[in-house]
């Protein structure tokens, strides 16, 4: 009963129009809502968040933005983000159709609240990526708010439950998972240490220098670590277009700022080809595309398993049929 009364009071406040110059986050109703929501047991808190999320598209725009910040704070403290994000995105989509002026803080607070959730939930990021019209609009009208870039950045982040790396020469490979990785350069930076750790299982014969821990921290978002100007790739990284059933086309590089989800797939999974070729590419760290947009935006690549030789051969055969070595 207490929760019903508090929610009713909250919605009665949130439905009232807000003056363009007002700041709803400073209203006593906002502070009261945050206090009682914090005090709720986890299950009741998540239920309340779901009910708030469902109402966001229908409430006053500025107060919906304030509620997104409040619920974002709860998510930062451990609440589930998934119940709020659908309503938060619907609220954002509603804003772009409004004819009356929208305060800059309304855009700002809407994005800040959503970012706290998007950085903590792969399913929330997947839902964001499905909003094609909204994302196109955000990109087209990015001059309306400096904060639109944060959402666009998260929409480009890759979350792959399974990503394969194949060493055709050795008939070996490994399977990894990827979370919040923004481009191929970042992927390979975080992937190379895992490959080195599995050197024996991958039957690697070269012994590349270990990755500088400072570079790894920087690639994971530690801005306090200054990267070196240049390092070298530990392996030759290619797309699946490089595999021709036998020889490899070294021009089909996997590199640079390309989004991970744009890389070729096998069986629906992003797949990379790797070799131990000695002439490895120099990598300039004069980059700004690794900048993170939120404290909880932490790119990660994790080892799952080594691929058996039979599975590697089957995957390679799907990329390109083997080329016979026999003369006709």
PDB file of C-alpha atoms in Angstrom:
ATOM      1  CA  UNK A   1       0.000   0.000   0.000  1.00  0.00           C
ATOM      2  CA  UNK A   2       2.840   2.389   0.894  1.00  0.00           C
ATOM      3  CA  UNK A   3       4.422   1.836  -2.532  1.00  0.00           C
ATOM      4  CA  UNK A   4       1.092   2.496  -4.286  1.00  0.00           C
ATOM      5  CA  UNK A   5       0.669   5.786  -2.445  1.00  0.00           C
ATOM      6  CA  UNK A   6       4.218   6.899  -3.179  1.00  0.00           C
ATOM      7  CA  UNK A   7       3.908   6.014  -6.871  1.00  0.00           C
ATOM      8  CA  UNK A   8       0.589   7.848  -7.099  1.00  0.00           C
ATOM      9  CA  UNK A   9       2.156  10.944  -5.512  1.00  0.00           C
ATOM     10  CA  UNK A  10       5.126  10.695  -7.856  1.00  0.00           C
ATOM     11  CA  UNK A  11       2.969  10.405 -10.975  1.00  0.00           C
ATOM     12  CA  UNK A  12       0.667  13.219  -9.822  1.00  0.00           C
ATOM     13  CA  UNK A  13       3.736  15.459  -9.635  1.00  0.00           C
ATOM     14  CA  UNK A  14       5.306  14.162 -12.850  1.00  0.00           C
ATOM     15  CA  UNK A  15       2.230  14.680 -15.017  1.00  0.00           C
ATOM     16  CA  UNK A  16       2.003  18.416 -14.266  1.00  0.00           C
ATOM     17  CA  UNK A  17       3.560  20.691 -16.920  1.00  0.00           C
ATOM     18  CA  UNK A  18       6.984  22.135 -16.184  1.00  0.00           C
ATOM     19  CA  UNK A  19       8.008  25.702 -16.894  1.00  0.00           C
ATOM     20  CA  UNK A  20      10.757  25.820 -19.531  1.00  0.00           C
ATOM     21  CA  UNK A  21      13.199  27.401 -17.066  1.00  0.00           C
ATOM     22  CA  UNK A  22      12.411  25.030 -14.187  1.00  0.00           C
ATOM     23  CA  UNK A  23      14.664  22.207 -12.992  1.00  0.00           C
ATOM     24  CA  UNK A  24      12.467  19.305 -11.801  1.00  0.00           C
ATOM     25  CA  UNK A  25      15.441  17.475 -10.306  1.00  0.00           C
ATOM     26  CA  UNK A  26      15.518  20.164  -7.616  1.00  0.00           C
ATOM     27  CA  UNK A  27      11.864  19.676  -6.684  1.00  0.00           C
ATOM     28  CA  UNK A  28      11.241  18.126  -3.238  1.00  0.00           C
ATOM     29  CA  UNK A  29       9.109  15.437  -4.914  1.00  0.00           C
ATOM     30  CA  UNK A  30      12.179  14.190  -6.782  1.00  0.00           C
ATOM     31  CA  UNK A  31      14.261  13.953  -3.615  1.00  0.00           C
ATOM     32  CA  UNK A  32      11.421  12.169  -1.815  1.00  0.00           C
ATOM     33  CA  UNK A  33      11.022   9.654  -4.649  1.00  0.00           C
ATOM     34  CA  UNK A  34      14.721   8.853  -4.687  1.00  0.00           C
ATOM     35  CA  UNK A  35      14.726   8.336  -0.919  1.00  0.00           C
ATOM     36  CA  UNK A  36      11.826   5.887  -0.807  1.00  0.00           C
ATOM     37  CA  UNK A  37      12.938   4.031  -3.932  1.00  0.00           C
ATOM     38  CA  UNK A  38      16.372   3.525  -2.389  1.00  0.00           C
ATOM     39  CA  UNK A  39      14.754   2.085   0.723  1.00  0.00           C
ATOM     40  CA  UNK A  40      12.731  -0.560  -1.126  1.00  0.00           C
ATOM     41  CA  UNK A  41      13.819  -4.219  -1.145  1.00  0.00           C
ATOM     42  CA  UNK A  42      15.324  -5.286  -4.461  1.00  0.00           C
ATOM     43  CA  UNK A  43      12.237  -7.036  -5.888  1.00  0.00           C
ATOM     44  CA  UNK A  44       9.904  -4.172  -4.959  1.00  0.00           C
ATOM     45  CA  UNK A  45      12.394  -1.624  -6.252  1.00  0.00           C
ATOM     46  CA  UNK A  46      12.610  -3.312  -9.648  1.00  0.00           C
ATOM     47  CA  UNK A  47       8.815  -3.522  -9.795  1.00  0.00           C
ATOM     48  CA  UNK A  48       8.566   0.205  -9.056  1.00  0.00           C
ATOM     49  CA  UNK A  49      11.179   0.968 -11.713  1.00  0.00           C
ATOM     50  CA  UNK A  50       9.201  -1.045 -14.265  1.00  0.00           C
ATOM     51  CA  UNK A  51       6.064   0.941 -13.472  1.00  0.00           C
ATOM     52  CA  UNK A  52       7.939   4.233 -13.688  1.00  0.00           C
ATOM     53  CA  UNK A  53       9.513   3.180 -16.976  1.00  0.00           C
ATOM     54  CA  UNK A  54       6.125   2.344 -18.457  1.00  0.00           C
ATOM     55  CA  UNK A  55       4.836   5.839 -17.648  1.00  0.00           C
ATOM     56  CA  UNK A  56       7.820   7.838 -18.932  1.00  0.00           C
ATOM     57  CA  UNK A  57       6.423   8.451 -22.459  1.00  0.00           C
ATOM     58  CA  UNK A  58       3.180   9.885 -20.997  1.00  0.00           C
ATOM     59  CA  UNK A  59       4.489  12.210 -18.274  1.00  0.00           C
ATOM     60  CA  UNK A  60       5.706  15.789 -18.571  1.00  0.00           C
ATOM     61  CA  UNK A  61       8.821  15.712 -20.752  1.00  0.00           C
ATOM     62  CA  UNK A  62      11.126  17.515 -18.315  1.00  0.00           C
ATOM     63  CA  UNK A  63       9.958  15.405 -15.376  1.00  0.00           C
ATOM     64  CA  UNK A  64      10.369  12.182 -17.361  1.00  0.00           C
ATOM     65  CA  UNK A  65      13.961  13.267 -17.990  1.00  0.00           C
ATOM     66  CA  UNK A  66      14.409  13.896 -14.260  1.00  0.00           C
ATOM     67  CA  UNK A  67      12.963  10.452 -13.481  1.00  0.00           C
ATOM     68  CA  UNK A  68      15.449   8.901 -15.883  1.00  0.00           C
ATOM     69  CA  UNK A  69      18.270  10.471 -13.881  1.00  0.00           C
ATOM     70  CA  UNK A  70      16.756   9.231 -10.602  1.00  0.00           C
ATOM     71  CA  UNK A  71      16.260   5.696 -11.885  1.00  0.00           C
ATOM     72  CA  UNK A  72      19.741   5.837 -13.398  1.00  0.00           C
ATOM     73  CA  UNK A  73      21.141   6.501  -9.936  1.00  0.00           C
ATOM     74  CA  UNK A  74      19.359   3.423  -8.634  1.00  0.00           C
ATOM     75  CA  UNK A  75      20.787   1.363 -11.497  1.00  0.00           C
ATOM     76  CA  UNK A  76      24.256   2.612 -10.577  1.00  0.00           C
ATOM     77  CA  UNK A  77      23.609   1.192  -7.100  1.00  0.00           C
ATOM     78  CA  UNK A  78      22.588  -2.208  -8.448  1.00  0.00           C
ATOM     79  CA  UNK A  79      18.983  -1.994  -9.636  1.00  0.00           C
ATOM     80  CA  UNK A  80      18.059  -3.666 -12.921  1.00  0.00           C
ATOM     81  CA  UNK A  81      18.120  -1.280 -15.907  1.00  0.00           C
ATOM     82  CA  UNK A  82      16.104  -3.439 -18.270  1.00  0.00           C
ATOM     83  CA  UNK A  83      12.658  -2.448 -16.999  1.00  0.00           C
ATOM     84  CA  UNK A  84      13.280   1.279 -17.508  1.00  0.00           C
ATOM     85  CA  UNK A  85      15.108   1.394 -20.848  1.00  0.00           C
ATOM     86  CA  UNK A  86      12.127   0.642 -23.159  1.00  0.00           C
ATOM     87  CA  UNK A  87      10.140   3.495 -21.635  1.00  0.00           C
ATOM     88  CA  UNK A  88      13.213   5.725 -21.619  1.00  0.00           C
ATOM     89  CA  UNK A  89      13.761   5.205 -25.329  1.00  0.00           C
ATOM     90  CA  UNK A  90      10.057   5.739 -26.019  1.00  0.00           C
ATOM     91  CA  UNK A  91      10.272   8.997 -24.048  1.00  0.00           C
ATOM     92  CA  UNK A  92      13.265  10.084 -26.133  1.00  0.00           C
ATOM     93  CA  UNK A  93      11.425   9.204 -29.323  1.00  0.00           C
ATOM     94  CA  UNK A  94       8.434  11.201 -28.067  1.00  0.00           C
ATOM     95  CA  UNK A  95      10.633  14.274 -27.573  1.00  0.00           C
ATOM     96  CA  UNK A  96      11.608  14.452 -31.221  1.00  0.00           C
ATOM     97  CA  UNK A  97       7.936  14.688 -32.218  1.00  0.00           C
ATOM     98  CA  UNK A  98       7.002  17.460 -29.796  1.00  0.00           C
ATOM     99  CA  UNK A  99       6.244  20.838 -31.346  1.00  0.00           C
ATOM    100  CA  UNK A 100       6.872  22.976 -28.257  1.00  0.00           C
ATOM    101  CA  UNK A 101      10.408  24.072 -27.273  1.00  0.00           C
ATOM    102  CA  UNK A 102      12.401  21.525 -25.278  1.00  0.00           C
ATOM    103  CA  UNK A 103      14.788  22.705 -22.574  1.00  0.00           C
ATOM    104  CA  UNK A 104      18.425  21.741 -23.031  1.00  0.00           C
ATOM    105  CA  UNK A 105      18.353  20.043 -19.615  1.00  0.00           C
ATOM    106  CA  UNK A 106      15.546  17.766 -20.785  1.00  0.00           C
ATOM    107  CA  UNK A 107      17.726  16.377 -23.568  1.00  0.00           C
ATOM    108  CA  UNK A 108      20.738  16.273 -21.265  1.00  0.00           C
ATOM    109  CA  UNK A 109      19.048  14.476 -18.358  1.00  0.00           C
ATOM    110  CA  UNK A 110      17.291  12.018 -20.671  1.00  0.00           C
ATOM    111  CA  UNK A 111      20.617  10.945 -22.142  1.00  0.00           C
ATOM    112  CA  UNK A 112      22.459  10.891 -18.793  1.00  0.00           C
ATOM    113  CA  UNK A 113      19.845   8.598 -17.286  1.00  0.00           C
ATOM    114  CA  UNK A 114      19.828   6.280 -20.290  1.00  0.00           C
ATOM    115  CA  UNK A 115      23.625   6.082 -20.394  1.00  0.00           C
ATOM    116  CA  UNK A 116      23.740   4.785 -16.815  1.00  0.00           C
ATOM    117  CA  UNK A 117      21.543   1.910 -17.976  1.00  0.00           C
ATOM    118  CA  UNK A 118      22.929   1.261 -21.453  1.00  0.00           C
ATOM    119  CA  UNK A 119      26.451   0.828 -20.091  1.00  0.00           C
ATOM    120  CA  UNK A 120      25.241  -1.862 -17.697  1.00  0.00           C
ATOM    121  CA  UNK A 121      23.010  -3.997 -19.913  1.00  0.00           C
ATOM    122  CA  UNK A 122      23.723  -5.709 -23.219  1.00  0.00           C
ATOM    123  CA  UNK A 123      19.994  -6.245 -23.767  1.00  0.00           C
ATOM    124  CA  UNK A 124      19.413  -2.505 -23.282  1.00  0.00           C
ATOM    125  CA  UNK A 125      22.084  -1.751 -25.873  1.00  0.00           C
ATOM    126  CA  UNK A 126      20.484  -4.263 -28.232  1.00  0.00           C
ATOM    127  CA  UNK A 127      17.159  -2.457 -27.841  1.00  0.00           C
ATOM    128  CA  UNK A 128      18.834   0.885 -28.586  1.00  0.00           C
ATOM    129  CA  UNK A 129      20.333  -0.535 -31.792  1.00  0.00           C
ATOM    130  CA  UNK A 130      16.851  -1.549 -32.952  1.00  0.00           C
ATOM    131  CA  UNK A 131      15.668   2.087 -32.897  1.00  0.00           C
ATOM    132  CA  UNK A 132      16.737   2.822 -36.470  1.00  0.00           C
ATOM    133  CA  UNK A 133      14.553   5.903 -36.997  1.00  0.00           C
ATOM    134  CA  UNK A 134      15.507   7.416 -33.648  1.00  0.00           C
ATOM    135  CA  UNK A 135      19.234   6.857 -34.245  1.00  0.00           C
ATOM    136  CA  UNK A 136      19.021   8.375 -37.713  1.00  0.00           C
ATOM    137  CA  UNK A 137      17.254  11.390 -36.240  1.00  0.00           C
ATOM    138  CA  UNK A 138      19.814  11.757 -33.424  1.00  0.00           C
ATOM    139  CA  UNK A 139      22.617  11.763 -35.965  1.00  0.00           C
ATOM    140  CA  UNK A 140      20.843  14.246 -38.216  1.00  0.00           C
ATOM    141  CA  UNK A 141      20.011  16.631 -35.366  1.00  0.00           C
ATOM    142  CA  UNK A 142      23.171  16.186 -33.297  1.00  0.00           C
ATOM    143  CA  UNK A 143      23.533  19.977 -33.118  1.00  0.00           C
ATOM    144  CA  UNK A 144      20.449  20.111 -30.844  1.00  0.00           C
ATOM    145  CA  UNK A 145      22.385  18.590 -27.963  1.00  0.00           C
ATOM    146  CA  UNK A 146      26.003  17.695 -27.333  1.00  0.00           C
ATOM    147  CA  UNK A 147      24.698  14.617 -25.544  1.00  0.00           C
ATOM    148  CA  UNK A 148      23.295  12.851 -28.610  1.00  0.00           C
ATOM    149  CA  UNK A 149      26.804  11.662 -29.443  1.00  0.00           C
ATOM    150  CA  UNK A 150      26.842   9.535 -26.297  1.00  0.00           C
ATOM    151  CA  UNK A 151      23.871   7.480 -27.464  1.00  0.00           C
ATOM    152  CA  UNK A 152      25.241   7.198 -30.991  1.00  0.00           C
ATOM    153  CA  UNK A 153      28.538   5.994 -29.539  1.00  0.00           C
ATOM    154  CA  UNK A 154      26.780   3.285 -27.530  1.00  0.00           C
ATOM    155  CA  UNK A 155      24.732   2.238 -30.557  1.00  0.00           C
ATOM    156  CA  UNK A 156      27.991   1.450 -32.368  1.00  0.00           C
ATOM    157  CA  UNK A 157      29.378  -0.625 -29.494  1.00  0.00           C
ATOM    158  CA  UNK A 158      29.603  -4.338 -30.236  1.00  0.00           C
ATOM    159  CA  UNK A 159      28.205  -7.044 -27.977  1.00  0.00           C
ATOM    160  CA  UNK A 160      28.945 -10.490 -29.371  1.00  0.00           C
ATOM    161  CA  UNK A 161      28.224 -13.574 -27.276  1.00  0.00           C
ATOM    162  CA  UNK A 162      30.468 -15.520 -29.644  1.00  0.00           C
ATOM    163  CA  UNK A 163      33.328 -14.335 -31.852  1.00  0.00           C
ATOM    164  CA  UNK A 164      35.709 -16.762 -33.566  1.00  0.00           C
ATOM    165  CA  UNK A 165      39.415 -16.398 -34.324  1.00  0.00           C
ATOM    166  CA  UNK A 166      40.810 -18.968 -36.766  1.00  0.00           C
ATOM    167  CA  UNK A 167      44.441 -19.853 -37.481  1.00  0.00           C
ATOM    168  CA  UNK A 168      44.032 -21.751 -40.786  1.00  0.00           C
ATOM    169  CA  UNK A 169      47.665 -22.862 -41.020  1.00  0.00           C
ATOM    170  CA  UNK A 170      47.480 -24.589 -37.634  1.00  0.00           C
ATOM    171  CA  UNK A 171      43.838 -25.668 -37.912  1.00  0.00           C
ATOM    172  CA  UNK A 172      43.306 -24.063 -34.515  1.00  0.00           C
ATOM    173  CA  UNK A 173      41.096 -21.322 -33.203  1.00  0.00           C
ATOM    174  CA  UNK A 174      39.439 -19.835 -30.183  1.00  0.00           C
ATOM    175  CA  UNK A 175      36.038 -18.535 -29.202  1.00  0.00           C
ATOM    176  CA  UNK A 176      35.628 -15.324 -27.228  1.00  0.00           C
ATOM    177  CA  UNK A 177      32.819 -13.032 -26.102  1.00  0.00           C
ATOM    178  CA  UNK A 178      32.830  -9.288 -26.676  1.00  0.00           C
ATOM    179  CA  UNK A 179      31.104  -6.522 -24.710  1.00  0.00           C
ATOM    180  CA  UNK A 180      30.958  -2.760 -25.373  1.00  0.00           C
ATOM    181  CA  UNK A 181      33.821  -2.810 -27.890  1.00  0.00           C
ATOM    182  CA  UNK A 182      33.630   0.187 -30.186  1.00  0.00           C
ATOM    183  CA  UNK A 183      35.854  -0.661 -33.151  1.00  0.00           C
ATOM    184  CA  UNK A 184      38.183  -3.240 -34.645  1.00  0.00           C
ATOM    185  CA  UNK A 185      41.335  -1.554 -33.309  1.00  0.00           C
ATOM    186  CA  UNK A 186      39.991  -1.829 -29.775  1.00  0.00           C
ATOM    187  CA  UNK A 187      38.865  -5.419 -30.344  1.00  0.00           C
ATOM    188  CA  UNK A 188      42.277  -6.556 -31.532  1.00  0.00           C
ATOM    189  CA  UNK A 189      44.047  -4.730 -28.712  1.00  0.00           C
ATOM    190  CA  UNK A 190      41.987  -6.613 -26.131  1.00  0.00           C
ATOM    191  CA  UNK A 191      42.017  -9.871 -28.095  1.00  0.00           C
ATOM    192  CA  UNK A 192      45.784 -10.240 -28.526  1.00  0.00           C
ATOM    193  CA  UNK A 193      46.564 -11.012 -24.839  1.00  0.00           C
ATOM    194  CA  UNK A 194      43.992 -13.818 -24.876  1.00  0.00           C
ATOM    195  CA  UNK A 195      45.607 -15.315 -27.975  1.00  0.00           C
ATOM    196  CA  UNK A 196      49.021 -15.169 -26.297  1.00  0.00           C
ATOM    197  CA  UNK A 197      47.621 -16.875 -23.189  1.00  0.00           C
ATOM    198  CA  UNK A 198      46.338 -19.737 -25.376  1.00  0.00           C
ATOM    199  CA  UNK A 199      49.549 -20.039 -27.428  1.00  0.00           C
ATOM    200  CA  UNK A 200      50.081 -23.727 -26.643  1.00  0.00           C
ATOM    201  CA  UNK A 201      46.523 -24.746 -27.497  1.00  0.00           C
ATOM    202  CA  UNK A 202      46.679 -22.695 -30.698  1.00  0.00           C
ATOM    203  CA  UNK A 203      49.993 -24.352 -31.642  1.00  0.00           C
ATOM    204  CA  UNK A 204      51.724 -21.012 -32.073  1.00  0.00           C
ATOM    205  CA  UNK A 205      55.433 -21.158 -32.829  1.00  0.00           C
ATOM    206  CA  UNK A 206      56.312 -17.469 -32.594  1.00  0.00           C
ATOM    207  CA  UNK A 207      56.831 -15.704 -29.293  1.00  0.00           C
ATOM    208  CA  UNK A 208      55.520 -12.129 -29.601  1.00  0.00           C
ATOM    209  CA  UNK A 209      56.373  -9.617 -26.914  1.00  0.00           C
ATOM    210  CA  UNK A 210      53.607  -9.432 -24.279  1.00  0.00           C
ATOM    211  CA  UNK A 211      51.202  -6.527 -24.516  1.00  0.00           C
ATOM    212  CA  UNK A 212      52.067  -3.449 -22.446  1.00  0.00           C
ATOM    213  CA  UNK A 213      49.634  -3.498 -19.476  1.00  0.00           C
ATOM    214  CA  UNK A 214      49.346   0.279 -19.785  1.00  0.00           C
ATOM    215  CA  UNK A 215      47.995  -0.066 -23.319  1.00  0.00           C
ATOM    216  CA  UNK A 216      45.423  -2.579 -22.146  1.00  0.00           C
ATOM    217  CA  UNK A 217      44.287  -0.270 -19.370  1.00  0.00           C
ATOM    218  CA  UNK A 218      43.987   2.577 -21.865  1.00  0.00           C
ATOM    219  CA  UNK A 219      42.014   0.415 -24.302  1.00  0.00           C
ATOM    220  CA  UNK A 220      39.659  -0.506 -21.451  1.00  0.00           C
ATOM    221  CA  UNK A 221      39.015   3.134 -20.668  1.00  0.00           C
ATOM    222  CA  UNK A 222      41.640   4.164 -18.126  1.00  0.00           C
ATOM    223  CA  UNK A 223      42.264   7.709 -19.340  1.00  0.00           C
ATOM    224  CA  UNK A 224      44.967   8.212 -16.695  1.00  0.00           C
ATOM    225  CA  UNK A 225      47.265   5.954 -18.732  1.00  0.00           C
ATOM    226  CA  UNK A 226      48.989   7.697 -21.637  1.00  0.00           C
ATOM    227  CA  UNK A 227      49.551   5.323 -24.571  1.00  0.00           C
ATOM    228  CA  UNK A 228      52.813   4.992 -26.421  1.00  0.00           C
ATOM    229  CA  UNK A 229      52.977   6.629 -29.831  1.00  0.00           C
ATOM    230  CA  UNK A 230      53.208   3.314 -31.684  1.00  0.00           C
ATOM    231  CA  UNK A 231      53.344  -0.428 -31.206  1.00  0.00           C
ATOM    232  CA  UNK A 232      53.119  -3.444 -33.519  1.00  0.00           C
ATOM    233  CA  UNK A 233      50.410  -6.019 -34.021  1.00  0.00           C
ATOM    234  CA  UNK A 234      51.328  -9.353 -32.434  1.00  0.00           C
ATOM    235  CA  UNK A 235      49.618 -11.213 -35.283  1.00  0.00           C
ATOM    236  CA  UNK A 236      48.436 -10.589 -38.812  1.00  0.00           C
ATOM    237  CA  UNK A 237      44.705  -9.924 -38.596  1.00  0.00           C
ATOM    238  CA  UNK A 238      42.519 -10.562 -41.630  1.00  0.00           C
ATOM    239  CA  UNK A 239      38.830 -10.758 -42.461  1.00  0.00           C
ATOM    240  CA  UNK A 240      37.295 -13.985 -43.742  1.00  0.00           C
ATOM    241  CA  UNK A 241      37.612 -12.571 -47.275  1.00  0.00           C
ATOM    242  CA  UNK A 242      41.322 -13.394 -46.973  1.00  0.00           C
ATOM    243  CA  UNK A 243      40.700 -17.152 -46.895  1.00  0.00           C
ATOM    244  CA  UNK A 244      40.570 -18.637 -50.379  1.00  0.00           C
ATOM    245  CA  UNK A 245      40.556 -22.297 -49.504  1.00  0.00           C
ATOM    246  CA  UNK A 246      44.320 -22.466 -49.189  1.00  0.00           C
ATOM    247  CA  UNK A 247      46.353 -19.298 -49.723  1.00  0.00           C
ATOM    248  CA  UNK A 248      45.567 -16.169 -47.740  1.00  0.00           C
ATOM    249  CA  UNK A 249      45.041 -12.746 -49.265  1.00  0.00           C
ATOM    250  CA  UNK A 250      47.048 -10.440 -46.998  1.00  0.00           C
ATOM    251  CA  UNK A 251      45.320  -7.378 -48.406  1.00  0.00           C
ATOM    252  CA  UNK A 252      42.078  -8.276 -46.604  1.00  0.00           C
ATOM    253  CA  UNK A 253      43.067  -6.637 -43.353  1.00  0.00           C
ATOM    254  CA  UNK A 254      40.878  -6.400 -40.272  1.00  0.00           C
ATOM    255  CA  UNK A 255      41.925  -3.099 -38.791  1.00  0.00           C
ATOM    256  CA  UNK A 256      41.159   0.457 -37.810  1.00  0.00           C
ATOM    257  CA  UNK A 257      37.977   2.247 -36.865  1.00  0.00           C
ATOM    258  CA  UNK A 258      35.514  -0.149 -38.520  1.00  0.00           C
ATOM    259  CA  UNK A 259      32.712  -1.246 -36.198  1.00  0.00           C
ATOM    260  CA  UNK A 260      33.074  -4.829 -34.986  1.00  0.00           C
ATOM    261  CA  UNK A 261      29.547  -5.732 -36.086  1.00  0.00           C
ATOM    262  CA  UNK A 262      30.450  -4.741 -39.654  1.00  0.00           C
ATOM    263  CA  UNK A 263      33.047  -7.529 -39.919  1.00  0.00           C
ATOM    264  CA  UNK A 264      32.138 -10.641 -41.977  1.00  0.00           C
ATOM    265  CA  UNK A 265      30.330 -13.468 -40.230  1.00  0.00           C
ATOM    266  CA  UNK A 266      30.256 -17.242 -40.421  1.00  0.00           C
ATOM    267  CA  UNK A 267      27.097 -18.935 -39.111  1.00  0.00           C
ATOM    268  CA  UNK A 268      26.049 -15.504 -37.898  1.00  0.00           C
ATOM    269  CA  UNK A 269      29.188 -15.039 -35.772  1.00  0.00           C
ATOM    270  CA  UNK A 270      31.889 -12.424 -36.395  1.00  0.00           C
ATOM    271  CA  UNK A 271      34.951 -14.369 -37.536  1.00  0.00           C
ATOM    272  CA  UNK A 272      38.581 -13.281 -37.878  1.00  0.00           C
ATOM    273  CA  UNK A 273      41.511 -14.954 -39.592  1.00  0.00           C
ATOM    274  CA  UNK A 274      44.926 -14.723 -37.920  1.00  0.00           C
ATOM    275  CA  UNK A 275      48.455 -15.741 -38.886  1.00  0.00           C
ATOM    276  CA  UNK A 276      51.910 -15.570 -37.330  1.00  0.00           C
ATOM    277  CA  UNK A 277      53.343 -13.702 -40.295  1.00  0.00           C
ATOM    278  CA  UNK A 278      56.499 -11.888 -39.178  1.00  0.00           C
ATOM    279  CA  UNK A 279      55.938  -8.615 -41.059  1.00  0.00           C
ATOM    280  CA  UNK A 280      53.267  -7.229 -38.760  1.00  0.00           C
ATOM    281  CA  UNK A 281      51.523  -3.908 -39.037  1.00  0.00           C
ATOM    282  CA  UNK A 282      52.634  -0.903 -37.003  1.00  0.00           C
ATOM    283  CA  UNK A 283      49.802   0.534 -34.928  1.00  0.00           C
ATOM    284  CA  UNK A 284      49.673   4.263 -34.282  1.00  0.00           C
ATOM    285  CA  UNK A 285      48.190   5.204 -30.917  1.00  0.00           C
ATOM    286  CA  UNK A 286      47.580   8.772 -32.018  1.00  0.00           C
ATOM    287  CA  UNK A 287      43.884   7.983 -31.750  1.00  0.00           C
ATOM    288  CA  UNK A 288      40.824   9.570 -30.206  1.00  0.00           C
ATOM    289  CA  UNK A 289      38.249   6.944 -31.117  1.00  0.00           C
ATOM    290  CA  UNK A 290      38.875   4.884 -27.972  1.00  0.00           C
ATOM    291  CA  UNK A 291      37.481   7.608 -25.730  1.00  0.00           C
ATOM    292  CA  UNK A 292      34.821   6.260 -23.396  1.00  0.00           C
ATOM    293  CA  UNK A 293      31.571   8.078 -22.786  1.00  0.00           C
ATOM    294  CA  UNK A 294      30.731   6.882 -19.275  1.00  0.00           C
ATOM    295  CA  UNK A 295      32.438   5.434 -16.201  1.00  0.00           C
ATOM    296  CA  UNK A 296      30.517   2.172 -16.683  1.00  0.00           C
ATOM    297  CA  UNK A 297      31.432   1.914 -20.370  1.00  0.00           C
ATOM    298  CA  UNK A 298      34.124  -0.764 -19.986  1.00  0.00           C
ATOM    299  CA  UNK A 299      35.032  -2.649 -23.173  1.00  0.00           C
ATOM    300  CA  UNK A 300      35.799  -6.299 -22.543  1.00  0.00           C
ATOM    301  CA  UNK A 301      36.858  -9.413 -24.469  1.00  0.00           C
ATOM    302  CA  UNK A 302      36.762 -12.771 -22.661  1.00  0.00           C
ATOM    303  CA  UNK A 303      38.045 -16.221 -23.553  1.00  0.00           C
ATOM    304  CA  UNK A 304      35.382 -18.923 -23.870  1.00  0.00           C
ATOM    305  CA  UNK A 305      37.056 -22.003 -25.339  1.00  0.00           C
ATOM    306  CA  UNK A 306      39.575 -23.420 -27.801  1.00  0.00           C
ATOM    307  CA  UNK A 307      38.083 -24.747 -31.030  1.00  0.00           C
ATOM    308  CA  UNK A 308      38.858 -28.365 -31.959  1.00  0.00           C
ATOM    309  CA  UNK A 309      40.545 -28.938 -35.323  1.00  0.00           C
ATOM    310  CA  UNK A 310      37.425 -30.514 -36.852  1.00  0.00           C
ATOM    311  CA  UNK A 311      35.354 -27.441 -36.009  1.00  0.00           C
ATOM    312  CA  UNK A 312      38.007 -25.122 -37.434  1.00  0.00           C
ATOM    313  CA  UNK A 313      38.091 -27.119 -40.687  1.00  0.00           C
ATOM    314  CA  UNK A 314      34.293 -26.996 -40.910  1.00  0.00           C
ATOM    315  CA  UNK A 315      34.240 -23.227 -40.415  1.00  0.00           C
ATOM    316  CA  UNK A 316      36.980 -22.700 -43.000  1.00  0.00           C
ATOM    317  CA  UNK A 317      35.090 -24.882 -45.474  1.00  0.00           C
ATOM    318  CA  UNK A 318      32.037 -22.646 -45.039  1.00  0.00           C
ATOM    319  CA  UNK A 319      34.165 -19.586 -45.795  1.00  0.00           C
ATOM    320  CA  UNK A 320      35.662 -21.168 -48.923  1.00  0.00           C
ATOM    321  CA  UNK A 321      35.834 -24.764 -50.159  1.00  0.00           C
ATOM    322  CA  UNK A 322      39.312 -26.266 -49.777  1.00  0.00           C
ATOM    323  CA  UNK A 323      41.578 -25.969 -52.805  1.00  0.00           C
ATOM    324  CA  UNK A 324      42.874 -29.352 -53.940  1.00  0.00           C
ATOM    325  CA  UNK A 325      46.650 -29.681 -53.944  1.00  0.00           C
ATOM    326  CA  UNK A 326      46.487 -32.427 -56.581  1.00  0.00           C
ATOM    327  CA  UNK A 327      47.231 -31.617 -60.204  1.00  0.00           C
ATOM    328  CA  UNK A 328      44.417 -32.316 -62.621  1.00  0.00           C
TER     329      UNK A 328
END
